Amino acid sequence: YLKNRKEEPVQETSPNQMQYQILDQVKKTMAVAGMDALRRAAQRILKSRTVYIIARGTSKAVGSYLEHLLLILGIRCIYLKDYNLISTVTRTLDLNETVVVISLSGETEKILEVARIAKSREASVVALTGFFTSSLSKIADETLYCAADNRDTRDNDVHSRLGMFVVVDMLVGCIREYTGRSVFK
């Protein structure tokens, strides 16, 4: 297979091009993130008894980062990394809890399943995704958007999650506004 495989030419990216691409993604994310949605999501998180964070694949790093910052702010949250625990916990959700679901494509089947179950149990659902027309954005109570250039995240996903990290920082900034707490000393 490898011997007969035609290699695609590798396009070299100059440091200047890379810088431009990164800055462009941050600017686009800030343009689509929506401060009103961020503030509403922050309020939902602050009103919750427990916040559950669920992400799959490459987006797991974003979930871990969000959990870390929320814990520093004294917000009770649990990042569910274990596939089996996700099913167990979603069956016990109630209206005093919020589920933050993270999926770049907004089409990750397990994430959609969790969002549907959470809604049926009257828990709040906050979604973080890259696409306005995703199935996830239609289910969630609040959807936070980031810039994304590709929806295909099924195989060997190496698409940047930089926009998601920017949205997490903006969300935590809103939470800090409401609480007066600081993440950074």
PDB file of C-alpha atoms in Angstrom:
ATOM      1  CA  TYR A   1       0.000   0.000   0.000  1.00  0.00           C
ATOM      2  CA  LEU A   2       2.662   2.494   1.030  1.00  0.00           C
ATOM      3  CA  LYS A   3       4.855   1.711  -1.974  1.00  0.00           C
ATOM      4  CA  ASN A   4       2.028   2.300  -4.449  1.00  0.00           C
ATOM      5  CA  ARG A   5       0.485   5.247  -2.665  1.00  0.00           C
ATOM      6  CA  LYS A   6       0.791   8.552  -4.431  1.00  0.00           C
ATOM      7  CA  GLU A   7       2.047  11.165  -2.094  1.00  0.00           C
ATOM      8  CA  GLU A   8       0.343  14.500  -2.119  1.00  0.00           C
ATOM      9  CA  PRO A   9       2.731  17.391  -2.413  1.00  0.00           C
ATOM     10  CA  VAL A  10       3.346  18.960   0.962  1.00  0.00           C
ATOM     11  CA  GLN A  11       2.664  22.656   0.961  1.00  0.00           C
ATOM     12  CA  GLU A  12       5.122  24.399   3.165  1.00  0.00           C
ATOM     13  CA  THR A  13       3.689  27.132   5.314  1.00  0.00           C
ATOM     14  CA  SER A  14       5.887  30.054   6.124  1.00  0.00           C
ATOM     15  CA  PRO A  15       5.932  31.395   9.685  1.00  0.00           C
ATOM     16  CA  ASN A  16       4.183  34.550   8.439  1.00  0.00           C
ATOM     17  CA  GLN A  17       1.404  32.502   6.806  1.00  0.00           C
ATOM     18  CA  MET A  18       0.987  30.462   9.964  1.00  0.00           C
ATOM     19  CA  GLN A  19       0.775  33.603  12.106  1.00  0.00           C
ATOM     20  CA  TYR A  20      -1.833  35.045   9.764  1.00  0.00           C
ATOM     21  CA  GLN A  21      -3.892  31.828   9.880  1.00  0.00           C
ATOM     22  CA  ILE A  22      -3.818  31.769  13.686  1.00  0.00           C
ATOM     23  CA  LEU A  23      -4.738  35.442  14.031  1.00  0.00           C
ATOM     24  CA  ASP A  24      -7.455  35.020  11.422  1.00  0.00           C
ATOM     25  CA  GLN A  25      -9.002  32.124  13.338  1.00  0.00           C
ATOM     26  CA  VAL A  26      -8.975  34.100  16.598  1.00  0.00           C
ATOM     27  CA  LYS A  27     -10.560  37.152  14.908  1.00  0.00           C
ATOM     28  CA  LYS A  28     -13.229  35.043  13.215  1.00  0.00           C
ATOM     29  CA  THR A  29     -14.017  33.292  16.492  1.00  0.00           C
ATOM     30  CA  MET A  30     -14.375  36.589  18.338  1.00  0.00           C
ATOM     31  CA  ALA A  31     -16.720  37.786  15.589  1.00  0.00           C
ATOM     32  CA  VAL A  32     -19.037  34.753  15.850  1.00  0.00           C
ATOM     33  CA  ALA A  33     -18.777  33.997  19.567  1.00  0.00           C
ATOM     34  CA  GLY A  34     -21.528  36.432  20.608  1.00  0.00           C
ATOM     35  CA  MET A  35     -21.191  38.150  23.976  1.00  0.00           C
ATOM     36  CA  ASP A  36     -24.899  37.788  24.781  1.00  0.00           C
ATOM     37  CA  ALA A  37     -24.732  34.017  24.354  1.00  0.00           C
ATOM     38  CA  LEU A  38     -21.532  33.887  26.406  1.00  0.00           C
ATOM     39  CA  ARG A  39     -23.166  35.837  29.237  1.00  0.00           C
ATOM     40  CA  ARG A  40     -26.287  33.640  29.185  1.00  0.00           C
ATOM     41  CA  ALA A  41     -24.113  30.511  29.241  1.00  0.00           C
ATOM     42  CA  ALA A  42     -22.097  31.949  32.136  1.00  0.00           C
ATOM     43  CA  GLN A  43     -25.297  32.588  34.089  1.00  0.00           C
ATOM     44  CA  ARG A  44     -26.527  29.039  33.468  1.00  0.00           C
ATOM     45  CA  ILE A  45     -23.212  27.657  34.706  1.00  0.00           C
ATOM     46  CA  LEU A  46     -23.255  29.840  37.820  1.00  0.00           C
ATOM     47  CA  LYS A  47     -26.846  28.835  38.685  1.00  0.00           C
ATOM     48  CA  SER A  48     -26.063  25.130  38.383  1.00  0.00           C
ATOM     49  CA  ARG A  49     -25.492  22.812  41.289  1.00  0.00           C
ATOM     50  CA  THR A  50     -23.116  20.786  39.124  1.00  0.00           C
ATOM     51  CA  VAL A  51     -21.675  21.364  35.668  1.00  0.00           C
ATOM     52  CA  TYR A  52     -20.794  18.330  33.569  1.00  0.00           C
ATOM     53  CA  ILE A  53     -18.405  18.711  30.658  1.00  0.00           C
ATOM     54  CA  ILE A  54     -18.441  16.207  27.837  1.00  0.00           C
ATOM     55  CA  ALA A  55     -16.170  16.104  24.792  1.00  0.00           C
ATOM     56  CA  ARG A  56     -14.820  13.413  22.489  1.00  0.00           C
ATOM     57  CA  GLY A  57     -11.756  13.007  20.313  1.00  0.00           C
ATOM     58  CA  THR A  58      -9.542  16.015  19.719  1.00  0.00           C
ATOM     59  CA  SER A  59     -11.994  18.296  21.560  1.00  0.00           C
ATOM     60  CA  LYS A  60     -11.171  16.552  24.859  1.00  0.00           C
ATOM     61  CA  ALA A  61      -8.307  18.998  25.444  1.00  0.00           C
ATOM     62  CA  VAL A  62     -10.826  21.861  25.399  1.00  0.00           C
ATOM     63  CA  GLY A  63     -13.007  20.059  27.952  1.00  0.00           C
ATOM     64  CA  SER A  64     -10.050  19.532  30.244  1.00  0.00           C
ATOM     65  CA  TYR A  65      -9.081  23.203  29.984  1.00  0.00           C
ATOM     66  CA  LEU A  66     -12.628  24.352  30.791  1.00  0.00           C
ATOM     67  CA  GLU A  67     -12.823  22.023  33.788  1.00  0.00           C
ATOM     68  CA  HIS A  68      -9.507  23.310  35.125  1.00  0.00           C
ATOM     69  CA  LEU A  69     -10.569  26.967  34.929  1.00  0.00           C
ATOM     70  CA  LEU A  70     -14.037  26.362  36.415  1.00  0.00           C
ATOM     71  CA  LEU A  71     -12.551  24.459  39.342  1.00  0.00           C
ATOM     72  CA  ILE A  72     -10.119  27.309  40.002  1.00  0.00           C
ATOM     73  CA  LEU A  73     -13.136  29.630  40.149  1.00  0.00           C
ATOM     74  CA  GLY A  74     -14.782  27.347  42.718  1.00  0.00           C
ATOM     75  CA  ILE A  75     -17.470  26.056  40.366  1.00  0.00           C
ATOM     76  CA  ARG A  76     -18.408  22.467  40.969  1.00  0.00           C
ATOM     77  CA  CYS A  77     -17.800  20.675  37.707  1.00  0.00           C
ATOM     78  CA  ILE A  78     -16.962  17.221  36.476  1.00  0.00           C
ATOM     79  CA  TYR A  79     -15.338  16.477  33.156  1.00  0.00           C
ATOM     80  CA  LEU A  80     -16.595  13.068  32.073  1.00  0.00           C
ATOM     81  CA  LYS A  81     -13.773  11.475  30.098  1.00  0.00           C
ATOM     82  CA  ASP A  82     -14.923   7.888  30.472  1.00  0.00           C
ATOM     83  CA  TYR A  83     -17.334   6.763  27.766  1.00  0.00           C
ATOM     84  CA  ASN A  84     -19.221   4.475  30.203  1.00  0.00           C
ATOM     85  CA  LEU A  85     -19.603   7.160  32.877  1.00  0.00           C
ATOM     86  CA  ILE A  86     -21.202   9.513  30.381  1.00  0.00           C
ATOM     87  CA  SER A  87     -24.184   7.166  29.978  1.00  0.00           C
ATOM     88  CA  THR A  88     -24.464   6.577  33.722  1.00  0.00           C
ATOM     89  CA  VAL A  89     -24.380  10.256  34.685  1.00  0.00           C
ATOM     90  CA  THR A  90     -26.776  11.470  31.983  1.00  0.00           C
ATOM     91  CA  ARG A  91     -29.471   9.175  33.382  1.00  0.00           C
ATOM     92  CA  THR A  92     -29.352  11.055  36.712  1.00  0.00           C
ATOM     93  CA  LEU A  93     -29.328  14.667  35.464  1.00  0.00           C
ATOM     94  CA  ASP A  94     -31.894  17.146  36.713  1.00  0.00           C
ATOM     95  CA  LEU A  95     -32.976  20.748  36.181  1.00  0.00           C
ATOM     96  CA  ASN A  96     -30.374  22.100  38.627  1.00  0.00           C
ATOM     97  CA  GLU A  97     -27.502  20.906  36.471  1.00  0.00           C
ATOM     98  CA  THR A  98     -25.833  22.036  33.272  1.00  0.00           C
ATOM     99  CA  VAL A  99     -24.145  19.918  30.659  1.00  0.00           C
ATOM    100  CA  VAL A 100     -21.487  21.575  28.507  1.00  0.00           C
ATOM    101  CA  VAL A 101     -21.112  19.537  25.324  1.00  0.00           C
ATOM    102  CA  ILE A 102     -18.171  20.196  23.032  1.00  0.00           C
ATOM    103  CA  SER A 103     -18.065  19.112  19.397  1.00  0.00           C
ATOM    104  CA  LEU A 104     -16.342  20.999  16.600  1.00  0.00           C
ATOM    105  CA  SER A 105     -18.624  19.521  13.941  1.00  0.00           C
ATOM    106  CA  GLY A 106     -21.729  19.552  16.121  1.00  0.00           C
ATOM    107  CA  GLU A 107     -22.527  16.119  14.688  1.00  0.00           C
ATOM    108  CA  THR A 108     -20.688  13.755  17.049  1.00  0.00           C
ATOM    109  CA  GLU A 109     -23.288  11.071  17.730  1.00  0.00           C
ATOM    110  CA  LYS A 110     -22.413  10.452  21.404  1.00  0.00           C
ATOM    111  CA  ILE A 111     -22.452  14.207  22.101  1.00  0.00           C
ATOM    112  CA  LEU A 112     -25.848  14.551  20.400  1.00  0.00           C
ATOM    113  CA  GLU A 113     -27.188  11.635  22.445  1.00  0.00           C
ATOM    114  CA  VAL A 114     -26.012  13.255  25.692  1.00  0.00           C
ATOM    115  CA  ALA A 115     -27.567  16.600  24.713  1.00  0.00           C
ATOM    116  CA  ARG A 116     -30.917  14.962  23.910  1.00  0.00           C
ATOM    117  CA  ILE A 117     -30.980  13.029  27.192  1.00  0.00           C
ATOM    118  CA  ALA A 118     -30.003  16.122  29.183  1.00  0.00           C
ATOM    119  CA  LYS A 119     -32.822  18.112  27.563  1.00  0.00           C
ATOM    120  CA  SER A 120     -35.334  15.347  28.281  1.00  0.00           C
ATOM    121  CA  ARG A 121     -34.262  15.433  31.945  1.00  0.00           C
ATOM    122  CA  GLU A 122     -34.663  19.257  31.994  1.00  0.00           C
ATOM    123  CA  ALA A 123     -30.966  19.955  32.555  1.00  0.00           C
ATOM    124  CA  SER A 124     -29.468  22.992  30.812  1.00  0.00           C
ATOM    125  CA  VAL A 125     -27.396  22.273  27.734  1.00  0.00           C
ATOM    126  CA  VAL A 126     -24.603  24.599  26.660  1.00  0.00           C
ATOM    127  CA  ALA A 127     -22.947  23.628  23.383  1.00  0.00           C
ATOM    128  CA  LEU A 128     -19.604  24.677  21.974  1.00  0.00           C
ATOM    129  CA  THR A 129     -19.373  24.045  18.235  1.00  0.00           C
ATOM    130  CA  GLY A 130     -18.065  25.492  15.022  1.00  0.00           C
ATOM    131  CA  PHE A 131     -21.187  25.393  12.887  1.00  0.00           C
ATOM    132  CA  PHE A 132     -24.441  27.358  13.122  1.00  0.00           C
ATOM    133  CA  THR A 133     -26.404  24.699  11.234  1.00  0.00           C
ATOM    134  CA  SER A 134     -25.229  21.721  13.273  1.00  0.00           C
ATOM    135  CA  SER A 135     -27.606  19.295  14.924  1.00  0.00           C
ATOM    136  CA  LEU A 136     -26.060  20.173  18.278  1.00  0.00           C
ATOM    137  CA  SER A 137     -26.836  23.871  17.943  1.00  0.00           C
ATOM    138  CA  LYS A 138     -30.509  23.004  17.380  1.00  0.00           C
ATOM    139  CA  ILE A 139     -30.699  20.978  20.615  1.00  0.00           C
ATOM    140  CA  ALA A 140     -28.801  23.227  23.030  1.00  0.00           C
ATOM    141  CA  ASP A 141     -30.297  25.922  25.239  1.00  0.00           C
ATOM    142  CA  GLU A 142     -27.238  28.074  24.547  1.00  0.00           C
ATOM    143  CA  THR A 143     -24.763  27.587  21.752  1.00  0.00           C
ATOM    144  CA  LEU A 144     -21.318  29.126  21.730  1.00  0.00           C
ATOM    145  CA  TYR A 145     -19.653  29.275  18.337  1.00  0.00           C
ATOM    146  CA  CYS A 146     -16.039  29.295  17.251  1.00  0.00           C
ATOM    147  CA  ALA A 147     -14.485  29.628  13.830  1.00  0.00           C
ATOM    148  CA  ALA A 148     -13.918  26.316  12.076  1.00  0.00           C
ATOM    149  CA  ASP A 149     -13.043  25.528   8.525  1.00  0.00           C
ATOM    150  CA  ASN A 150     -13.842  21.844   8.353  1.00  0.00           C
ATOM    151  CA  ARG A 151     -16.736  19.731   9.558  1.00  0.00           C
ATOM    152  CA  ASP A 152     -15.112  16.359   8.896  1.00  0.00           C
ATOM    153  CA  THR A 153     -13.739  15.236  12.253  1.00  0.00           C
ATOM    154  CA  ARG A 154     -14.331  11.480  12.044  1.00  0.00           C
ATOM    155  CA  ASP A 155     -10.931  10.160  10.965  1.00  0.00           C
ATOM    156  CA  ASN A 156      -7.490  11.351  12.006  1.00  0.00           C
ATOM    157  CA  ASP A 157      -8.829  14.690  13.142  1.00  0.00           C
ATOM    158  CA  VAL A 158      -6.070  17.265  13.336  1.00  0.00           C
ATOM    159  CA  HIS A 159      -8.269  20.330  12.849  1.00  0.00           C
ATOM    160  CA  SER A 160      -7.375  23.226  15.084  1.00  0.00           C
ATOM    161  CA  ARG A 161      -9.371  23.770  18.262  1.00  0.00           C
ATOM    162  CA  LEU A 162      -7.847  27.209  18.810  1.00  0.00           C
ATOM    163  CA  GLY A 163     -11.246  28.861  18.342  1.00  0.00           C
ATOM    164  CA  MET A 164     -12.720  26.634  21.033  1.00  0.00           C
ATOM    165  CA  PHE A 165      -9.983  27.617  23.473  1.00  0.00           C
ATOM    166  CA  VAL A 166     -10.695  31.287  22.698  1.00  0.00           C
ATOM    167  CA  VAL A 167     -14.405  30.771  23.448  1.00  0.00           C
ATOM    168  CA  VAL A 168     -13.571  29.007  26.723  1.00  0.00           C
ATOM    169  CA  ASP A 169     -11.409  31.967  27.740  1.00  0.00           C
ATOM    170  CA  MET A 170     -14.231  34.374  26.839  1.00  0.00           C
ATOM    171  CA  LEU A 171     -16.772  32.285  28.773  1.00  0.00           C
ATOM    172  CA  VAL A 172     -14.541  32.184  31.841  1.00  0.00           C
ATOM    173  CA  GLY A 173     -14.080  35.950  31.499  1.00  0.00           C
ATOM    174  CA  CYS A 174     -17.869  36.383  31.665  1.00  0.00           C
ATOM    175  CA  ILE A 175     -18.071  34.125  34.719  1.00  0.00           C
ATOM    176  CA  ARG A 176     -15.352  36.184  36.372  1.00  0.00           C
ATOM    177  CA  GLU A 177     -17.342  39.370  35.633  1.00  0.00           C
ATOM    178  CA  TYR A 178     -20.341  37.969  37.486  1.00  0.00           C
ATOM    179  CA  THR A 179     -18.419  36.560  40.426  1.00  0.00           C
ATOM    180  CA  GLY A 180     -15.584  39.041  40.780  1.00  0.00           C
ATOM    181  CA  ARG A 181     -13.208  36.084  41.031  1.00  0.00           C
ATOM    182  CA  SER A 182      -9.914  35.877  39.223  1.00  0.00           C
ATOM    183  CA  VAL A 183      -8.428  32.840  37.552  1.00  0.00           C
ATOM    184  CA  PHE A 184      -5.037  34.459  37.371  1.00  0.00           C
ATOM    185  CA  LYS A 185      -3.363  35.880  40.446  1.00  0.00           C
TER     186      LYS A 185
END
